[in-house]
Coordinates of C-alpha atoms in Angstrom, one line a residue:
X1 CA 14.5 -10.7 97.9
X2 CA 13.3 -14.2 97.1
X3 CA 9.6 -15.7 97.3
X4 CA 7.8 -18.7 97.0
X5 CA 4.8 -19.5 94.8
X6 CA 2.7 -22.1 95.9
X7 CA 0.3 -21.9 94.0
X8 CA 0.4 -22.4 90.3
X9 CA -2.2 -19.5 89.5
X10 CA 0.2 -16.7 90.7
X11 CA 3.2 -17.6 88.7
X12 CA 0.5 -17.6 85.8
X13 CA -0.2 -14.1 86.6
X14 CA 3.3 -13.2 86.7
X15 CA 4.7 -14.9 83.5
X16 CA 1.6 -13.6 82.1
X17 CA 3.1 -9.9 82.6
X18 CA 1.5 -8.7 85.2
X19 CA 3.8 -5.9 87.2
X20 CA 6.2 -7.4 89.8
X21 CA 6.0 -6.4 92.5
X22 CA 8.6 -8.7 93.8
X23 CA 11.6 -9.8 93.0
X24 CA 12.0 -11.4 89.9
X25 CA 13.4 -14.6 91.6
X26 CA 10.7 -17.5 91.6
X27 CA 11.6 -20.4 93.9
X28 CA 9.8 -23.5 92.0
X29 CA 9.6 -27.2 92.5
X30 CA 10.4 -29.5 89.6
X31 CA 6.4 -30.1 89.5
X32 CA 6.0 -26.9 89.3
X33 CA 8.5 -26.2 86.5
X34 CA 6.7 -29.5 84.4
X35 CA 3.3 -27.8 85.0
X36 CA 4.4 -24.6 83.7
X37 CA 6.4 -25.9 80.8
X38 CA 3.1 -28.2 79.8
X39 CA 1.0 -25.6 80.0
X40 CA 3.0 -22.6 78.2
X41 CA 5.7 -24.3 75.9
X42 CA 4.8 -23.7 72.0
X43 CA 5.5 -27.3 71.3
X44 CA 3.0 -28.6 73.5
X45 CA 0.4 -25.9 72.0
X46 CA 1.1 -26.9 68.5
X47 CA 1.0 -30.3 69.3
X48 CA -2.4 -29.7 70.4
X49 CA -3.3 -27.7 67.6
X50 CA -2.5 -30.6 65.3
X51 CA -5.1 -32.7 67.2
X52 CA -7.7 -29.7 66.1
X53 CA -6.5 -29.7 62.7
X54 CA -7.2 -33.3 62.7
X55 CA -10.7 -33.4 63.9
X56 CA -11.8 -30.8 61.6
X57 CA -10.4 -33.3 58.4
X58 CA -12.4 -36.0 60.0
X59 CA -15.7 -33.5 59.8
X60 CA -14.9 -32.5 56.5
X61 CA -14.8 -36.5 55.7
X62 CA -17.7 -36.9 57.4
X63 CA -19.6 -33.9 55.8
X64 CA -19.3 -36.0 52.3
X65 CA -22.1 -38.6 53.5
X66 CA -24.5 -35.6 53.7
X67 CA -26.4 -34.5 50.7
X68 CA -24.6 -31.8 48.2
X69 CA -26.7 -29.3 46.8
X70 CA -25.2 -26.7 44.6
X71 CA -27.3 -23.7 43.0
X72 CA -26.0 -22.7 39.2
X73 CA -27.0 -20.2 36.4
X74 CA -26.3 -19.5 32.9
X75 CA -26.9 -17.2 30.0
X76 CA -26.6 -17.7 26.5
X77 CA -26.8 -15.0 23.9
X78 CA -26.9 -16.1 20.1
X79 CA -25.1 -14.6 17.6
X80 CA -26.3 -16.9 14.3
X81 CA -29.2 -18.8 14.8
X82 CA -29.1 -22.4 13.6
X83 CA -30.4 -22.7 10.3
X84 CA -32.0 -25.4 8.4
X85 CA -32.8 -26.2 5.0
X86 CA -36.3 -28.2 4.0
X87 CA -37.8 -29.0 0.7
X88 CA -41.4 -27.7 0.0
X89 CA -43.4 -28.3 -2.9
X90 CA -40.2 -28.8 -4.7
X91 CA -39.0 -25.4 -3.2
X92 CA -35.9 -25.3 -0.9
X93 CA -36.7 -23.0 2.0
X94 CA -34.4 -22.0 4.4
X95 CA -35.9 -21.6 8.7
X96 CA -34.1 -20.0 11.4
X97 CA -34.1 -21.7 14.6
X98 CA -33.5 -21.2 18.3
X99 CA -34.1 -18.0 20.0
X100 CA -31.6 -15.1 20.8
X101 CA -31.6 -15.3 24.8
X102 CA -31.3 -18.5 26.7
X103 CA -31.8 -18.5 30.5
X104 CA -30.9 -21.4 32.7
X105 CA -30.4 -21.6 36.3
X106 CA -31.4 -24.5 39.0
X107 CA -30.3 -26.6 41.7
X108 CA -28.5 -30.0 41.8
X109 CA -28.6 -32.4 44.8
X110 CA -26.7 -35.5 45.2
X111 CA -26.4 -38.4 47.8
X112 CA -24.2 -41.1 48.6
X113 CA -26.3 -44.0 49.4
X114 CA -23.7 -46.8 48.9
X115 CA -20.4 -45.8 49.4
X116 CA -18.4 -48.4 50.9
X117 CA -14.5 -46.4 50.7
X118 CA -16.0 -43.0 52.0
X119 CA -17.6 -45.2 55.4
X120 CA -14.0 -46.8 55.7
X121 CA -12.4 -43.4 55.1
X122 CA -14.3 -42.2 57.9
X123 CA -13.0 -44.6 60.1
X124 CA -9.7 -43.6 59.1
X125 CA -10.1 -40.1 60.3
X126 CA -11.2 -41.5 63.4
X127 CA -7.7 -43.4 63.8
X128 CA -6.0 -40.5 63.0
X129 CA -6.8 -38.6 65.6
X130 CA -5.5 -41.4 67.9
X131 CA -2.2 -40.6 66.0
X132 CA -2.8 -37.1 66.9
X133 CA -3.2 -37.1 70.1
X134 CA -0.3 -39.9 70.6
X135 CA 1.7 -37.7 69.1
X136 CA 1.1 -34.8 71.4
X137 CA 1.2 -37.2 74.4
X138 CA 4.7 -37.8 73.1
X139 CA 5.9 -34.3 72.7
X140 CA 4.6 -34.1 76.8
X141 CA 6.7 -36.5 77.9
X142 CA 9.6 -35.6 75.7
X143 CA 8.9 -31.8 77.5
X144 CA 8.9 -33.3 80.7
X145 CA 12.2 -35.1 80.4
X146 CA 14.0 -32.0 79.4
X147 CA 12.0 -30.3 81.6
X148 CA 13.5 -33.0 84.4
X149 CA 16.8 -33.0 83.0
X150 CA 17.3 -28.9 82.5
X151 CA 16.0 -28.4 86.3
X152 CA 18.6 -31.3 87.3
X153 CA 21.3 -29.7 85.9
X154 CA 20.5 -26.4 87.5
X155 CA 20.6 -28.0 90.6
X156 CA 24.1 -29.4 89.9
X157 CA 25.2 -26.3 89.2
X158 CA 24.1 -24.4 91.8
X159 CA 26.0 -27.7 94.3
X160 CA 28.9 -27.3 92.4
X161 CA 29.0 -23.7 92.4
X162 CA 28.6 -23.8 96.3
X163 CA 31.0 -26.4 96.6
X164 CA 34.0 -24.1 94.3
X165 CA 32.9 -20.8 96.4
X166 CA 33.3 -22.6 99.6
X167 CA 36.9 -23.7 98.3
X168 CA 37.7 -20.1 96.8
X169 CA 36.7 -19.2 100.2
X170 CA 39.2 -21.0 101.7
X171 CA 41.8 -20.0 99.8
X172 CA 40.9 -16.2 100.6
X173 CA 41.6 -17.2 104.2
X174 CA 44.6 -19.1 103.4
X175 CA 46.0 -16.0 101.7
X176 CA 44.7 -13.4 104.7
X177 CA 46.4 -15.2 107.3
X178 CA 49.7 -15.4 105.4
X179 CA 50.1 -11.8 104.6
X180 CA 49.5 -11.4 108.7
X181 CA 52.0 -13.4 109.3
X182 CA 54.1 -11.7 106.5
X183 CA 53.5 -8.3 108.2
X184 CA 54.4 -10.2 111.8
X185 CA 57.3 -11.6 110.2
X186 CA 56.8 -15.1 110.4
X187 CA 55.9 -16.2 107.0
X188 CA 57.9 -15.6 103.7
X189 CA 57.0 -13.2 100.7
X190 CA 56.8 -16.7 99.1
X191 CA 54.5 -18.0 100.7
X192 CA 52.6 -14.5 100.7
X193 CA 53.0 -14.8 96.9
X194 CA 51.9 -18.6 96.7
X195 CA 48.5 -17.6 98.4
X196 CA 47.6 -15.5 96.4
X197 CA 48.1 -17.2 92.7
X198 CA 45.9 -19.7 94.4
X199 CA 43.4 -17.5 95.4
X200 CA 43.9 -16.3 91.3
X201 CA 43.7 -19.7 90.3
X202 CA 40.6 -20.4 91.7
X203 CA 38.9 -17.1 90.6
X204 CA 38.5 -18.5 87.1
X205 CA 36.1 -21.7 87.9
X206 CA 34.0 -19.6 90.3
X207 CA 33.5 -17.2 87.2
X208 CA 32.4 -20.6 85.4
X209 CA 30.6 -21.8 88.0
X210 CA 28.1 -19.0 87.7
X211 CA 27.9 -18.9 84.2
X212 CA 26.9 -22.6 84.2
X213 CA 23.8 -21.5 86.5
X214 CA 22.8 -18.8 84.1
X215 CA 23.2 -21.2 81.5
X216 CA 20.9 -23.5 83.1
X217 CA 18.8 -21.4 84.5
X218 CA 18.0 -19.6 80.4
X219 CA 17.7 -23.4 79.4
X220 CA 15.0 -24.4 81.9
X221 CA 12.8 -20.7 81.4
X222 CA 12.9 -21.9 77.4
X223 CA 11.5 -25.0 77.8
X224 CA 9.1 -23.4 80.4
X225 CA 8.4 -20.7 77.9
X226 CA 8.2 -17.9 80.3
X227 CA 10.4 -14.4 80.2
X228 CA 13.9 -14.5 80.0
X229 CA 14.0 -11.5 83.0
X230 CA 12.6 -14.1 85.5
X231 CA 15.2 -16.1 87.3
X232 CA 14.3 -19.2 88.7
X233 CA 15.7 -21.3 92.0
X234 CA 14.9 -25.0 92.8
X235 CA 13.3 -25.6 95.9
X236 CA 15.5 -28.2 97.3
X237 CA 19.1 -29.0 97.2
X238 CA 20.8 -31.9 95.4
X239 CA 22.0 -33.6 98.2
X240 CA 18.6 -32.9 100.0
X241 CA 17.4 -35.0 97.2
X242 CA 19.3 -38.1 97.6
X243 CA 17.0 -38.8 100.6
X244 CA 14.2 -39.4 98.5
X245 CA 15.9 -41.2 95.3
X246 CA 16.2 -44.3 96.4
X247 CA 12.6 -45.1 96.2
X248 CA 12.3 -44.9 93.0
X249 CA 10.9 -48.6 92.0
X250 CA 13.3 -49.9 89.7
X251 CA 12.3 -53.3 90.6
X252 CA 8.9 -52.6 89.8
X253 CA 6.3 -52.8 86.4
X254 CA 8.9 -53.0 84.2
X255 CA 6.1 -52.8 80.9
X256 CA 6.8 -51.2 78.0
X257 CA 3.0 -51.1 76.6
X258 CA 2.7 -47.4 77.4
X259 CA 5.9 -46.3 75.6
X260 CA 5.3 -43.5 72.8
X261 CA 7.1 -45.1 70.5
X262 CA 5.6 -48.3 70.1
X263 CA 1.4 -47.1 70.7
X264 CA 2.5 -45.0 67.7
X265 CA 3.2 -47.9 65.8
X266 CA 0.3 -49.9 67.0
X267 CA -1.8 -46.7 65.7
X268 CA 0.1 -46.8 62.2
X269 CA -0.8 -50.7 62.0
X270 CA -4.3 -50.0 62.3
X271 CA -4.6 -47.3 60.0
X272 CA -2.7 -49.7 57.5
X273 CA -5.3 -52.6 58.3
X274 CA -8.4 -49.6 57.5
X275 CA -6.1 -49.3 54.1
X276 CA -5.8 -52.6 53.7
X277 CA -9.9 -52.6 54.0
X278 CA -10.6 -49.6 52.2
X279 CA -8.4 -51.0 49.0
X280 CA -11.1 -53.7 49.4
X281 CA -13.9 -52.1 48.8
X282 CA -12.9 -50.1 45.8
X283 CA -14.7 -53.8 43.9
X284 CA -17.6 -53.0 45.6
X285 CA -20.7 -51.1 43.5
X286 CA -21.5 -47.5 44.3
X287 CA -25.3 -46.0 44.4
X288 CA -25.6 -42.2 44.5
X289 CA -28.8 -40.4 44.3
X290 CA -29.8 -37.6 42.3
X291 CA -32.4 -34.5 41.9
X292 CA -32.6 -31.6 39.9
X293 CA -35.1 -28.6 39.6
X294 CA -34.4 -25.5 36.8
X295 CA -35.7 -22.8 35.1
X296 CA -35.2 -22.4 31.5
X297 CA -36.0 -19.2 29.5
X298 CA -36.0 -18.8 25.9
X299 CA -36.5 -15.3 23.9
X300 CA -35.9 -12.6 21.2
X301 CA -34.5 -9.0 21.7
X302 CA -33.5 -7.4 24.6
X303 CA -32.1 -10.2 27.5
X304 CA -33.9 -8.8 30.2
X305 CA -37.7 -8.1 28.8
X306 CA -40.0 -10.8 27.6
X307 CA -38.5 -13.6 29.8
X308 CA -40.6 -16.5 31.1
X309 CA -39.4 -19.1 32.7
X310 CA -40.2 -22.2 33.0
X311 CA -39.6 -24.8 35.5
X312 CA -38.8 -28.8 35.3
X313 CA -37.0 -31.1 37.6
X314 CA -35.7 -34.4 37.7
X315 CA -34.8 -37.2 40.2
X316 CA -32.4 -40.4 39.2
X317 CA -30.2 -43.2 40.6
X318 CA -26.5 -43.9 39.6
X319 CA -25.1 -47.3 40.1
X320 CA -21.7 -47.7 39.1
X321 CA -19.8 -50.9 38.7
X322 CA -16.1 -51.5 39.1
X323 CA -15.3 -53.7 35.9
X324 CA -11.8 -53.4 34.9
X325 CA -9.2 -50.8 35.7
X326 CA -6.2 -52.3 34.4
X327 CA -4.7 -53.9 37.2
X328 CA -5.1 -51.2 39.5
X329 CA -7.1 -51.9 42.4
X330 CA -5.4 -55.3 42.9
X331 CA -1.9 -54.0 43.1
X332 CA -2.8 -51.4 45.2
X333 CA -4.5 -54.0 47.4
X334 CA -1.1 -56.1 47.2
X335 CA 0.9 -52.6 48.2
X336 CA -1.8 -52.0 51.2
X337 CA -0.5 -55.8 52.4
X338 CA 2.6 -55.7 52.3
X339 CA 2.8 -52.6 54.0
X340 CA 0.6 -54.7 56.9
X341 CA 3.6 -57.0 57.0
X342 CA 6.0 -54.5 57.3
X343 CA 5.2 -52.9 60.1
X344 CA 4.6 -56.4 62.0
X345 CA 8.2 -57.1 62.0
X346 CA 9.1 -53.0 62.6
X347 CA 7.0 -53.9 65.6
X348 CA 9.1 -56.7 67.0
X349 CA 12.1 -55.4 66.0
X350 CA 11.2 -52.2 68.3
X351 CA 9.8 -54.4 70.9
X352 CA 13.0 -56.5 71.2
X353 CA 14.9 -53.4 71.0
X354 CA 12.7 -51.5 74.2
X355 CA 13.1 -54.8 75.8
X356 CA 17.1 -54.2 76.1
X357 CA 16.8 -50.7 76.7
X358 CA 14.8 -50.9 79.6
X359 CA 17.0 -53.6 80.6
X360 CA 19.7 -51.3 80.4
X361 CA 18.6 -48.2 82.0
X362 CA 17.5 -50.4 85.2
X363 CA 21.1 -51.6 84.9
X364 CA 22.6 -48.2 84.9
X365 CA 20.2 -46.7 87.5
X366 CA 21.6 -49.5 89.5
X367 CA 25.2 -49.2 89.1
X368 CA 24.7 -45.1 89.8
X369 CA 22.8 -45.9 92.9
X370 CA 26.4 -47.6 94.0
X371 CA 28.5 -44.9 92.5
X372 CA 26.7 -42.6 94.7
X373 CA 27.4 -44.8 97.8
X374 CA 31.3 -45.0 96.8
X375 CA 30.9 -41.3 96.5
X376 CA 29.8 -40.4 99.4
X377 CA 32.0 -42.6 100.9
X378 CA 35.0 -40.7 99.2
X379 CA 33.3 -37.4 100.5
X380 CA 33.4 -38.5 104.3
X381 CA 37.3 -39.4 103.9
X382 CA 38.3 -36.6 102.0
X383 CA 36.7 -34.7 104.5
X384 CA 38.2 -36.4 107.2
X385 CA 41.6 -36.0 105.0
X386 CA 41.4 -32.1 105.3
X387 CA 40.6 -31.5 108.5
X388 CA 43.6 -33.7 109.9
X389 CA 45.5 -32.0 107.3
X390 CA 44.5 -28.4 108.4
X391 CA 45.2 -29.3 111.8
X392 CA 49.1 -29.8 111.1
X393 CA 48.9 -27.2 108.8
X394 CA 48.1 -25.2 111.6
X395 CA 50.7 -26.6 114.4
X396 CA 53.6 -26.3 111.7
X397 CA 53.4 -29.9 111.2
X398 CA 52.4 -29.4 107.2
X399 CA 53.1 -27.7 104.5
X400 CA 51.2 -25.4 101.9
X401 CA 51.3 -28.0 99.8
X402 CA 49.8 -30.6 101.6
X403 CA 46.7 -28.4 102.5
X404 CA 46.6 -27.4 99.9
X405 CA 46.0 -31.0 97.8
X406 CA 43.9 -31.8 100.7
X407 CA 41.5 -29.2 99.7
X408 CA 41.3 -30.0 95.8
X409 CA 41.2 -33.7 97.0
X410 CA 37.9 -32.1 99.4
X411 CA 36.7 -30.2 96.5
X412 CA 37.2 -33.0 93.7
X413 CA 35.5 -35.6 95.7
X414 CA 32.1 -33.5 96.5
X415 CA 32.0 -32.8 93.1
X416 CA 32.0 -36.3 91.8
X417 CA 29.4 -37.0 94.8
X418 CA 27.1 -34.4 93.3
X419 CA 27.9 -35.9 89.5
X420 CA 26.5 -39.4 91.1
X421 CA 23.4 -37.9 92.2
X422 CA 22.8 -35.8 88.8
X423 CA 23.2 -39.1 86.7
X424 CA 21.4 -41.0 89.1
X425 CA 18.3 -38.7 88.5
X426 CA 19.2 -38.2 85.3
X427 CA 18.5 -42.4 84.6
X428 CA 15.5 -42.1 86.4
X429 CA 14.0 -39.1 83.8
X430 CA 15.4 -41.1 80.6
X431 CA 13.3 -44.4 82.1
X432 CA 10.2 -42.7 82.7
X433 CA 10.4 -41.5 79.0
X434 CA 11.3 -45.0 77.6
X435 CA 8.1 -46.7 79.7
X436 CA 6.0 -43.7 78.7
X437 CA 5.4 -42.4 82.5
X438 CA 5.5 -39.0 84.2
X439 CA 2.6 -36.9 82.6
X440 CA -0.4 -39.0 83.9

């Protein structure tokens, strides 16, 4: 038994693993199958994860322009004392000095107050989570052209399976109705013989037919990420499609400014201008504030009797000047630019290059659109061929033979019909990709 889920949240429940108790057959749109694959294919989830991962670098960026306060403590045990030698009424004396237990322990607080490359690197963070998230956008519309092109293909399959059963068919009639007329004695063991290699013949490609669904059907549940047990159907047919293709606006916003490709770029160019910035402000003067506040302990004997500690603190600025580094802060600067300049003429290189692909898939969208025309046009007259055909097949005025080529003529030219429309839809799925459209 087949069903039909309109609504998304059911099929959630069931690829979830909730006990069928239906068939495992789900009859899906191609919106559906994108929603699902978006929603449930690991690609997309780590994609997503990335922009996480991201967003916490930027915090732990941003958590440097906060104070740092750290606590710290230390012992000290003395095994010689320091000892000193003075003169005294023409006497030399020897003193011991320092105690046997030293105690320290406080805590140290620091601030950035001028910090010109930690406010630009901040900045930078931000920038890269518009990388991030371009790059997820990008592994969505890469999902959803598979996602078009896998439920395409299934959909081909299934037409051309149909269209090789209904011609297997065929010749499992042609055979029947010879081996009547072999038991009536007006057809020849030849011809009985003839049949049925056909019939044979045939067998083979029906055999591949179905594989080819299952094939297609595995790829599309992958990319969907759901259980290999679950079998799914399209909701239309392929030629029920072609009704429908022909609006697709070809002539329309032919802009490239969305494409994946190139806002990635655009993204890489402003992180390299931040650089470029950042490199910029290594010359510039850093001010950090400072405050201390310890405990200090100093005794003889035992470590842990006779301890008294006393507190003092202290509170500073530290300025530090950039002077000379050997060159290195300039040739970075000089690496930083040149980079800048390089990816200006990656830029219009891709531009140029998006340009003529564009170009070219409208071109070929164009040229299939007419190849499905001429198709369809060889379907109606091969059609036409085969029924004349079976008619003087069936007065005696034709021979095996010629009904036979009239059917593989019928047969050959649905199938190159239905190849029209796959590449047809096919060129429509690749465009979308190259102008960035189909998840927004």
């Amino acid at each position: 038994m087949r069903f039909k889920l309109t609504v998304l949240t059911s099929i959630s429940l069931l690829i979830a693993g909730a006990p069928q108790l239906y068939a495992d057959t789900l009859t899906l749109s191609r919106e559906q199958c994108v929603e699902v694959a978006l929603r449930d294919n690991p690609t997309v989830k780590v994609a997503d994860m990335e922009i996480t991962k991201v967003d916490y670098a930027k915090k732990e960026t941003l958590a440097s322009v906060f104070p740092s306060i750290d606590f710290s403590a230390a012992y000290q045990r003395s095994i010689e004392l320091q000892t000193i030698r003075m003169n005294m009424g023409g006497e030399s004396q020897s003193l011991k000095m320092g105690s046997d237990n030293t105690w320290n322990m406080g805590f140290n607080a620091s601030l950035p107050l001028i910090a010109p490359t930690l406010w630009k690197a901040i900045s930078i963070s931000d920038t890269q989570i518009l990388a991030s998230l371009e790059n997820a956008r990008a592994s969505r519309l890469d999902l959803v052209n598979n996602v078009n092109k896998a439920y395409y293909a299934l959909m081909l399959a299934i037409a051309s399976r149909d269209v090789v059963k209904e011609n297997y068919d065929i010749a499992v009639l042609n055979a029947s109705v010879y081996e009547k007329q072999f038991s009536a004695g007006t057809a020849s063991e030849y011809d009985v013989l003839r049949s049925s290699v056909q019939v044979k013949n045939v067998e083979p490609e029906l055999l591949q037919a179905n594989i080819a669904v299952k094939q297609c059907q595995l790829q599309l549940k992958v990319l969907m990420g759901i259980s290999s047990d679950i079998d799914i159907m399209p909701d239309i047919s392929l030629t029920d499609l072609k009704r429908d293709m022909y609006l697709y606006p070809t002539s329309a916003e032919r802009s490239i400014t969305d494409n994946s490709s190139l806002r990635t770029l655009d993204i890489q160019k402003k992180l390299l201008t931040k650089n470029v910035d950042m490199k910029r402000f290594a010359w510039i003067p850093t001010l950090a504030a400072s405050f201390n506040l310890s405990w200090l302990s100093l005794s003889n004997g035992s470590p842990f009797r006779n301890q008294q500690f006393n507190p003092y603190s202290t509170v500073g600025l530290q300025l530090s000047i950039p002077i000379f580094s050997g060159g290195a802060k300039y040739y970075g600067l000089k690496q930083a630019q040149v980079e800048l300049k390089e990816i200006d003429i990656q830029r219009e290189n891709l531009v140029n290059t998006l340009n003529m692909q564009v170009e070219l898939a409208i071109d070929n969208i164009n040229m299939e659109a007419r190849q499905i025309e001429t198709s369809a046009e060889g379907v109606r007259q091969a059609k036409k061929a085969h029924e004349i055909m079976q008619k003087s097949f069936d007065i005696g005025a034709a021979s095996y033979l010629d009904l036979r080529d009239s059917e593989l003529a019928n047969t050959t030219a649905q199938l190159s019909y239905l190849q029209a429309i796959y590449n047809y839809l096919i060129s429509t799925s690749e465009l979308d990709l190259l102008l960035g459209k189909g998840i927004d």
